[in-house]
Coordinates of C-alpha atoms in Angstrom, one line a residue:
X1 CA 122.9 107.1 181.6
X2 CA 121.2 110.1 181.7
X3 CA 122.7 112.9 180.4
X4 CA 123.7 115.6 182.6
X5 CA 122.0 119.4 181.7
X6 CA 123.0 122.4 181.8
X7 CA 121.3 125.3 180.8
X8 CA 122.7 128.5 180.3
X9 CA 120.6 131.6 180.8
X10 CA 122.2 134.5 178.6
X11 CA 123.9 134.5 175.0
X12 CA 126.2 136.8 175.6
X13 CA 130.3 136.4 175.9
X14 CA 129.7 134.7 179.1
X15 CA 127.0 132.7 178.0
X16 CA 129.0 131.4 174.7
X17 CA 132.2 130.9 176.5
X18 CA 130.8 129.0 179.5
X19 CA 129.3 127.0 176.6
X20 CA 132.5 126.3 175.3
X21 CA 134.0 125.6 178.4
X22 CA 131.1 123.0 179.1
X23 CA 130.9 120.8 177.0
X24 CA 132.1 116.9 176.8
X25 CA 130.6 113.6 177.2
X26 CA 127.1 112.7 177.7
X27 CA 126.2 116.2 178.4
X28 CA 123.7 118.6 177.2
X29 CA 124.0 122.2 177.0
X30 CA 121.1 124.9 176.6
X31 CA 121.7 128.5 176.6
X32 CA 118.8 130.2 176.5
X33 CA 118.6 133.9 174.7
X34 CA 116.4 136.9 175.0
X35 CA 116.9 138.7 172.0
X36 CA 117.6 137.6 168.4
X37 CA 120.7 137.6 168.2
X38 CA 120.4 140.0 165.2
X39 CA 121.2 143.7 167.0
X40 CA 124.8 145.1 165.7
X41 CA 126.5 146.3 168.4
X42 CA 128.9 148.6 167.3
X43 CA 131.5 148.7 169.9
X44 CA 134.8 147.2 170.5
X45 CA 136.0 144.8 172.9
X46 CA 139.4 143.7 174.2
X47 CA 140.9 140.4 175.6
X48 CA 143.7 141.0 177.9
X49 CA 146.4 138.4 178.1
X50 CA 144.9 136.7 181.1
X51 CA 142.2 135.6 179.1
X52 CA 143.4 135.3 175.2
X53 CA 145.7 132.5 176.9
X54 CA 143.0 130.7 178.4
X55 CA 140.7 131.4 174.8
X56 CA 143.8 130.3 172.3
X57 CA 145.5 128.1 174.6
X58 CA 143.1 125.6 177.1
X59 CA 139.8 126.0 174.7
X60 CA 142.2 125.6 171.0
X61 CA 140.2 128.6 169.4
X62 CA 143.4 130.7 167.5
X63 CA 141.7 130.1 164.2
X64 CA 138.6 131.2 165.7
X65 CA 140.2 134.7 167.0
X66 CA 141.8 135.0 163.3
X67 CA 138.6 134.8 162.0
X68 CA 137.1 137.5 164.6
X69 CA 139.6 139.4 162.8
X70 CA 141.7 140.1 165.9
X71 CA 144.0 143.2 166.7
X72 CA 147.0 142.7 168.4
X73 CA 147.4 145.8 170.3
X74 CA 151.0 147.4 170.7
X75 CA 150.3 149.7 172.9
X76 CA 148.6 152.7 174.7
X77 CA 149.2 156.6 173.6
X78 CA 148.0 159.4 175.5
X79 CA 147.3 162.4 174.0
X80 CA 146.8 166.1 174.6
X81 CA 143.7 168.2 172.9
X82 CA 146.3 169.5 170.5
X83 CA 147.3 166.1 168.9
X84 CA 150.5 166.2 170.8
X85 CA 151.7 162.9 172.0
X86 CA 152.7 163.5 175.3
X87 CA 153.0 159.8 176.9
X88 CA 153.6 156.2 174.8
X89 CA 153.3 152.5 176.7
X90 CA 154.4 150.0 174.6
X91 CA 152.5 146.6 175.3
X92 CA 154.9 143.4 175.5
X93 CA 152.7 141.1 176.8
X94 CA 153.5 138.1 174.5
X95 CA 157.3 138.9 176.0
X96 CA 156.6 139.4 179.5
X97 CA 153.5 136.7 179.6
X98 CA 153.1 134.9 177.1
X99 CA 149.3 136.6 175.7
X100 CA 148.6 139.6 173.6
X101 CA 145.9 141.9 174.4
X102 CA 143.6 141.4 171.7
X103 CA 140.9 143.6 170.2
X104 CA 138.0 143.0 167.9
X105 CA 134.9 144.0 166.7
X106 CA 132.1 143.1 169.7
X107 CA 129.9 141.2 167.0
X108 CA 132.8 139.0 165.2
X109 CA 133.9 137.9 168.3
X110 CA 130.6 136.5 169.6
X111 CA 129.8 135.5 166.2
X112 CA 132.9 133.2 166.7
X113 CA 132.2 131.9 170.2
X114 CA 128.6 131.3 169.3
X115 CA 129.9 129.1 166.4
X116 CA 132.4 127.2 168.1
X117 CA 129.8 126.3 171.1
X118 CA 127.1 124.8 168.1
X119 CA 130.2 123.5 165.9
X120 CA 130.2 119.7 165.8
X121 CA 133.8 119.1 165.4
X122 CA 134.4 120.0 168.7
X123 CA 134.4 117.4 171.6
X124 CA 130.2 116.9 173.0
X125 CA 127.4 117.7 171.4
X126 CA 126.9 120.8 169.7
X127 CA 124.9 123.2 172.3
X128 CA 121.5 124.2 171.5
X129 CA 121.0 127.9 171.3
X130 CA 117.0 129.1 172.0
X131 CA 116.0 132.8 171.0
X132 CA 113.2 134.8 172.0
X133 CA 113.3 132.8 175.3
X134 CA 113.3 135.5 178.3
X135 CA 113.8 134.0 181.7
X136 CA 111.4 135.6 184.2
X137 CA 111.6 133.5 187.3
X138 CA 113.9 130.5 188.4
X139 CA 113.8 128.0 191.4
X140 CA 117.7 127.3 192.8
X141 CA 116.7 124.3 194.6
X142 CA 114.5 122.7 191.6
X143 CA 117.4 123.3 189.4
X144 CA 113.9 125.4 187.1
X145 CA 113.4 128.1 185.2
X146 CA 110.5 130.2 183.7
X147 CA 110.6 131.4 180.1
X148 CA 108.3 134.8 179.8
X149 CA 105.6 131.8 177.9
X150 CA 105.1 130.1 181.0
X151 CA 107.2 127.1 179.9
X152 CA 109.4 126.1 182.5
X153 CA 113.2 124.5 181.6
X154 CA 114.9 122.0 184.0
X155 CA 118.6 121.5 184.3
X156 CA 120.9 119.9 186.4
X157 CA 123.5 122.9 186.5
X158 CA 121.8 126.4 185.3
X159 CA 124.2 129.6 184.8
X160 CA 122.9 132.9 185.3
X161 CA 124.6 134.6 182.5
X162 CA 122.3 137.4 182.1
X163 CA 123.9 140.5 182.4
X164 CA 124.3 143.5 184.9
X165 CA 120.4 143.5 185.0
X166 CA 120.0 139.6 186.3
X167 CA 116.6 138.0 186.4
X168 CA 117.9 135.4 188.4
X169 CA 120.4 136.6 190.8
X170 CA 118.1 137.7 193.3
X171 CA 116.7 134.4 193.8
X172 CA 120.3 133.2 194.5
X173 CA 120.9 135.9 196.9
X174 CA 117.5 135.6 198.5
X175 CA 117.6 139.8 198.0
X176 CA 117.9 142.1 194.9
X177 CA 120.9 144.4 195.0
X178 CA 120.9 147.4 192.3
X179 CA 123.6 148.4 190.3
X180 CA 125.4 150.9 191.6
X181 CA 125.5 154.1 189.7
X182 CA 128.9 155.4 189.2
X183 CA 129.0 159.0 188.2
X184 CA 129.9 158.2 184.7
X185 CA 127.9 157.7 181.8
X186 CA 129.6 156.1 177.9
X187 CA 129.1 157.0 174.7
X188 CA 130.2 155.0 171.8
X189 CA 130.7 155.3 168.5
X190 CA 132.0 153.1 165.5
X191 CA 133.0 155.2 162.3
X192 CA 134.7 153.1 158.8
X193 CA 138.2 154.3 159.0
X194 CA 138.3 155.0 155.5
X195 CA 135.2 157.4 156.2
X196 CA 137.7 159.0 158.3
X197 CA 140.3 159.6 156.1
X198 CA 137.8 161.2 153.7
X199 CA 136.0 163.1 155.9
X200 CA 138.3 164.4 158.7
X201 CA 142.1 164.5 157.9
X202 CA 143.0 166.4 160.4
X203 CA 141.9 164.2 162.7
X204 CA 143.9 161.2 160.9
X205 CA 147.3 163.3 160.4
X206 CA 147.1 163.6 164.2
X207 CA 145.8 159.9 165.3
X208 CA 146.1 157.2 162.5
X209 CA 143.0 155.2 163.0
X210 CA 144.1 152.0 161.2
X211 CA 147.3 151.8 163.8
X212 CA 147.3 149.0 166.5
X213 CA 146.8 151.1 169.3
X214 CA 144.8 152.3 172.3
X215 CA 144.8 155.9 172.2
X216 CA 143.5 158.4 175.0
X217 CA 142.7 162.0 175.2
X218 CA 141.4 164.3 178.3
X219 CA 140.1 167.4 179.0
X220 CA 137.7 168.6 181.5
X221 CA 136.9 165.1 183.2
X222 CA 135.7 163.8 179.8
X223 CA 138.0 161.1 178.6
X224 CA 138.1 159.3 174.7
X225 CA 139.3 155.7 174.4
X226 CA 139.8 155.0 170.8
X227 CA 141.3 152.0 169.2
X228 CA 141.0 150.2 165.7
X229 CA 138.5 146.9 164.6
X230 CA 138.9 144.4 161.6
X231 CA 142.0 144.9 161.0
X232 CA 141.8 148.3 161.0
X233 CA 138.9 148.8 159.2
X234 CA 136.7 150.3 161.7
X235 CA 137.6 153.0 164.7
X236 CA 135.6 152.4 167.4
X237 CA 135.4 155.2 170.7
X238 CA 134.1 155.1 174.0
X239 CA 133.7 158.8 175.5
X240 CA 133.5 158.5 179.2
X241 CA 131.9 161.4 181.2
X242 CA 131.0 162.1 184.4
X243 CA 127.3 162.4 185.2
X244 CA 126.8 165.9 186.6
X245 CA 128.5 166.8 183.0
X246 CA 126.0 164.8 180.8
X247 CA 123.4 167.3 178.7
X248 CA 121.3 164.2 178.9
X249 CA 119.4 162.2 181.4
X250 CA 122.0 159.4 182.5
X251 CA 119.5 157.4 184.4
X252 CA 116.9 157.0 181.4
X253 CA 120.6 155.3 179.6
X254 CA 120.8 152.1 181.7
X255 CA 120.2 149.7 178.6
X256 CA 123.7 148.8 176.0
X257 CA 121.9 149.7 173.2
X258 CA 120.3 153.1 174.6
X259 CA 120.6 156.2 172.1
X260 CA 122.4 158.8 172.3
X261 CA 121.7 162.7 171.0
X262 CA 124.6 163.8 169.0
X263 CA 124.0 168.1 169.6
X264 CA 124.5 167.2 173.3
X265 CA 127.4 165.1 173.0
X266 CA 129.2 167.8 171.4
X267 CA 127.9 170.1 173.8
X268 CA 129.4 167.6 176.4
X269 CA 132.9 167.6 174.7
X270 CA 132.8 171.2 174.0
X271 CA 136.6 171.5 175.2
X272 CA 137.5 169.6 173.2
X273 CA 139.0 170.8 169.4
X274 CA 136.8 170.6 166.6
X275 CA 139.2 168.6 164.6
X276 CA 138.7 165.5 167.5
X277 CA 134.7 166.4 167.7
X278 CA 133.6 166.3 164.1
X279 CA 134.5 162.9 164.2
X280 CA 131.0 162.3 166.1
X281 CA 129.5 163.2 163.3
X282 CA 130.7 160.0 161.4
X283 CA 128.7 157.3 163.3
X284 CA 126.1 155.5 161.8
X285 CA 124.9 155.1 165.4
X286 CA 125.7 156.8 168.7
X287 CA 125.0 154.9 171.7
X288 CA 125.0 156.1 175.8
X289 CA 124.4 154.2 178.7
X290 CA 125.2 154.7 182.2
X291 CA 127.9 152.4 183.7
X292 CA 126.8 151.0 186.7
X293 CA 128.5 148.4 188.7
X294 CA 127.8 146.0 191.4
X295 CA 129.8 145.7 194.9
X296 CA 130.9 142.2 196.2
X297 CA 128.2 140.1 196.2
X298 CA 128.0 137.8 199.3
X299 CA 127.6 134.7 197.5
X300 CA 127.2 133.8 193.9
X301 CA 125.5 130.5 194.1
X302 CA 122.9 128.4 195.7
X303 CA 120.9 125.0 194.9
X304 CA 121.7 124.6 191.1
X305 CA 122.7 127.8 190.1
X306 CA 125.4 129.7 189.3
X307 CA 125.9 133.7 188.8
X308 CA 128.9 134.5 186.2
X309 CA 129.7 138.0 184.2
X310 CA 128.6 140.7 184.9
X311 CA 125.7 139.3 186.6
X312 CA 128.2 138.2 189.4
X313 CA 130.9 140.8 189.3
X314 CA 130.0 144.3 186.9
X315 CA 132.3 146.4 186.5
X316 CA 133.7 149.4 184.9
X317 CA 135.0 149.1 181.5
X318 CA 138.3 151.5 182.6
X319 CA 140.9 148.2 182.6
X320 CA 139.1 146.6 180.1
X321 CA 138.4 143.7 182.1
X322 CA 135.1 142.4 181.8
X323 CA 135.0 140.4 179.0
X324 CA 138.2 138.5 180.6
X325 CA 136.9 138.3 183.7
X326 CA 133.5 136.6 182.2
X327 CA 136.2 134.3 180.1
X328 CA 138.2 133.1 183.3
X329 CA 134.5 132.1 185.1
X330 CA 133.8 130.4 181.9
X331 CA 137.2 128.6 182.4
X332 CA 136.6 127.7 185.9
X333 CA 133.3 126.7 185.0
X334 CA 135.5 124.2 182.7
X335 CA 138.0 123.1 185.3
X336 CA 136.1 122.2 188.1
X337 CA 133.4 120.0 186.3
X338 CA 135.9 118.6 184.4
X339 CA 135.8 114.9 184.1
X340 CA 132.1 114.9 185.2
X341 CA 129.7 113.3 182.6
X342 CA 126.5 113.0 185.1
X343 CA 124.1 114.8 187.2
X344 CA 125.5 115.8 190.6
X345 CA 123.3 115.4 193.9
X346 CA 122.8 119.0 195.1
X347 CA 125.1 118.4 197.7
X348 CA 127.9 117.8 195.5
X349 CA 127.0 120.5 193.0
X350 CA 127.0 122.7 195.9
X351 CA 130.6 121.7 197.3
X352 CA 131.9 122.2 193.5
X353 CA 130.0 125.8 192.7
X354 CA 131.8 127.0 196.5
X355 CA 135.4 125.9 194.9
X356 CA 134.6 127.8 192.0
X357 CA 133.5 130.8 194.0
X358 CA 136.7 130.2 196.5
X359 CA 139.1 130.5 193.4
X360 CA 137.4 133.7 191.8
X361 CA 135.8 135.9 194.7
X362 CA 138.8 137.2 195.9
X363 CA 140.5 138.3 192.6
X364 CA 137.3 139.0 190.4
X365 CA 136.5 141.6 193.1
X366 CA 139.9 143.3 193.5
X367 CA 139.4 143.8 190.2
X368 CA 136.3 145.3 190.3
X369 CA 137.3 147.8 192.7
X370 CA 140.4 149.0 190.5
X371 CA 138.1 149.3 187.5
X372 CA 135.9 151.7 189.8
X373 CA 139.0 153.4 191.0
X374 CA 140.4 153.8 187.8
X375 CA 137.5 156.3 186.5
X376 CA 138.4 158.6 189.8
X377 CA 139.4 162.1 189.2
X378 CA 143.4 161.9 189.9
X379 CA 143.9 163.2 193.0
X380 CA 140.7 161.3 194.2
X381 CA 141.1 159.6 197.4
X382 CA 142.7 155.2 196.9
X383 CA 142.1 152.5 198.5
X384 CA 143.6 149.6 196.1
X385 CA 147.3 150.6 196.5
X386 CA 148.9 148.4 193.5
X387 CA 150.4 150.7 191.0
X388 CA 149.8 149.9 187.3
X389 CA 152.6 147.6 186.8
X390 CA 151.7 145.5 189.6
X391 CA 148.0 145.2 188.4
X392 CA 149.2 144.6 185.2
X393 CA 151.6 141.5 186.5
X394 CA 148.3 140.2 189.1
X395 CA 146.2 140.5 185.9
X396 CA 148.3 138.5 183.6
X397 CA 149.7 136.5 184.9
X398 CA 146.7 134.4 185.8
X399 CA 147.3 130.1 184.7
X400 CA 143.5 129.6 185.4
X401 CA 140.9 129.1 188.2
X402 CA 142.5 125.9 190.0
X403 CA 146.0 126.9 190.3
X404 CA 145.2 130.4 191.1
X405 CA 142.9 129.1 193.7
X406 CA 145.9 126.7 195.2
X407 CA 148.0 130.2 196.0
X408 CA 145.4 132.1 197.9
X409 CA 143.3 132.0 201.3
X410 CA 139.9 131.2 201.2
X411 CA 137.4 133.5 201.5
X412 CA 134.9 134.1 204.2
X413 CA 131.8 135.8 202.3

């Protein structure tokens, strides 16, 4: 029998995971890279319960996350520009849902997925990873595409897994929609905590940067996110601020591993204390891009293919959701093939990729739009009424793409 292949287009976390989630008898598994897989990105990244539950518990990879060096996060602190702490949320998620929120270092956790797709001790063959092969065109309904060389790669199932910036979702739309630009532009920054401690006490009297937590500060629209990496060894920030405030052009910063200039970042943050901004000076690198979104797609498949991530659904980083949202497609990806060991007629792919849209559309977007909402000034008009507890609960308190998908109405799109 032949086997039934599937080729991946992106080797990112939604690439490796819908790997993962993939494989199993008789079929074979291509994820096709553009890069090198060499470029440090020095950011973090969080799981939130929803999906280190589906990561530790359906796919079996705890010893994979210890090895990522994973955080368990206790909680968020919110702090004014004196290094007062003026607000404290503990985080009991393994209490109330079973899950921690995880964080790591961006890089060890790929590293980690990316070995347990090629490991052979897991069940299917080992997937094949090709770098250097940029995807330039793709045909839905031959199940094709086009590497930058002119070679062209077939597959049974492809997934566009390419990012905000998708080569091939216009050709499953039949139209190219832009990300949306969304006022606000991100630097980040990763400093060695002990660099920290040498360099800036009086930044680590105030916030201990080897703790388990998410801290916050605010001052004039500009907002830090800080948390630790490695166990503590790294502290890793993400300044977001809004456009009309940048001292640099945000729409030249669309790419995640833009630069960023350091004298205008701090003449950005000027309101903020001196003891918060010499910390910039720390990084070995300082990155800025703009973060764009998309709205709702109408559709995220046709013939063959699939769109998943951020090429189906971008969204602001503000709940930390993206990675988890990429990690529940992968999982549905899982669940509805599961069982499946050969090539589907189109028709049937077809009727399989619409139950996987069915069980994420409606959830993936609502989502998205809190994200958006999220990075709104406070008294900013609303229109996603939950209030953080209750987005919280809808958030983890998802059991995966089948169940969910058994408790809600379909969706007309």
């Amino acid at each position: 029998m032949p086997p039934f292949r599937i080729v991946i287009v992106g080797g990112g976390i939604a690439g490796f995971t819908a790997a993962i989630a993939l494989r199993g008898p008789n079929r074979q598994i291509t994820v096709l890279e553009q890069s090198r897989l060499n470029k440090e990105i020095g950011a973090l990244i969080s799981l939130q319960p929803n999906a280190s539950r589906i990561v530790e518990t359906t796919w079996g990879l705890k010893k994979e996350l210890k090895a990522a060096q994973e955080i368990v996060d206790e909680g968020f602190r919110v702090y004014n520009t004196d290094g007062v702490l003026v607000n404290s949320v503990p985080l009991k998620t393994k209490t109330e849902f079973g899950a921690d929120r995880l964080c790591f270092h961006r890089r060890d956790l790929h590293d980690q997925f990316k070995k347990a797709a090629t490991s052979p001790d897991r069940e299917g063959e080992p997937v094949t990873v090709r770098v250097a092969s940029r995807v330039v065109d793709c045909s839905p309904l031959d199940g094709t595409v086009t590497l930058e060389g002119g070679e062209v790669v077939t597959g049974d199932l492809i997934i566009a897994a390419d990012g905000i910036h998708s080569v091939i979702r216009k050709h499953v739309l039949q139209e190219e929609p832009s990300p949306l630009p969304t006022g606000h532009s991100a630097y980040r920054l990763m400093i060695p905590s002990e660099t920290l401690e040498n360099e800036v006490p009086e930044f680590c009297s105030k916030i201990n940067p080897r703790e388990p937590f998410t801290s916050m500060m605010v001052a004039q629209n500009c907002r830090l996110i800080m948390g630790p990496g490695r166990q503590g060894e790294v502290y890793g920030i993400t300044a977001l601020v809004p456009d009309e405030q940048m001292n640099e052009d945000p729409g030249a910063k669309q790419s995640w591993v833009s630069e960023g200039d350091l004298n205008k970042m701090l003449q950005t943050f000027s309101e903020f204390p001196t003891w918060v901004t010499n910390v910039f000076k720390h990084s070995a690198d300082l990155g800025l891009w703009q973060l764009r979104d998309l709205d709702p797609l109408k559709k995220w498949h046709r013939g063959r293919v699939i769109t998943i991530g951020d090429a189906a659904h971008a969204m602001l980083p503000t709940q930390g959701q993206g990675a988890s949202q990429a990690i529940e497609d992968a999982e549905a990806l899982g669940a509805f093939f599961e069982g499946i060991s050969e090539a589907p007629s189109v028709e049937a792919l077809s009727e399989i990729l619409e139950n996987i849209f069915q069980a994420r559309y409606a959830r993936v977007s609502l989502i998205q739009a809190y994200s958006r909402e999220a990075a709104k000034p406070a008294a900013a008009k609303k229109t996603v009424t939950l209030r953080p507890d209750e987005f919280m609960k809808f958030n983890c308190m998802y059991r995966g793409a089948k169940a969910w998908s058994n408790e809600q109405i379909p969706v007309s799109a």
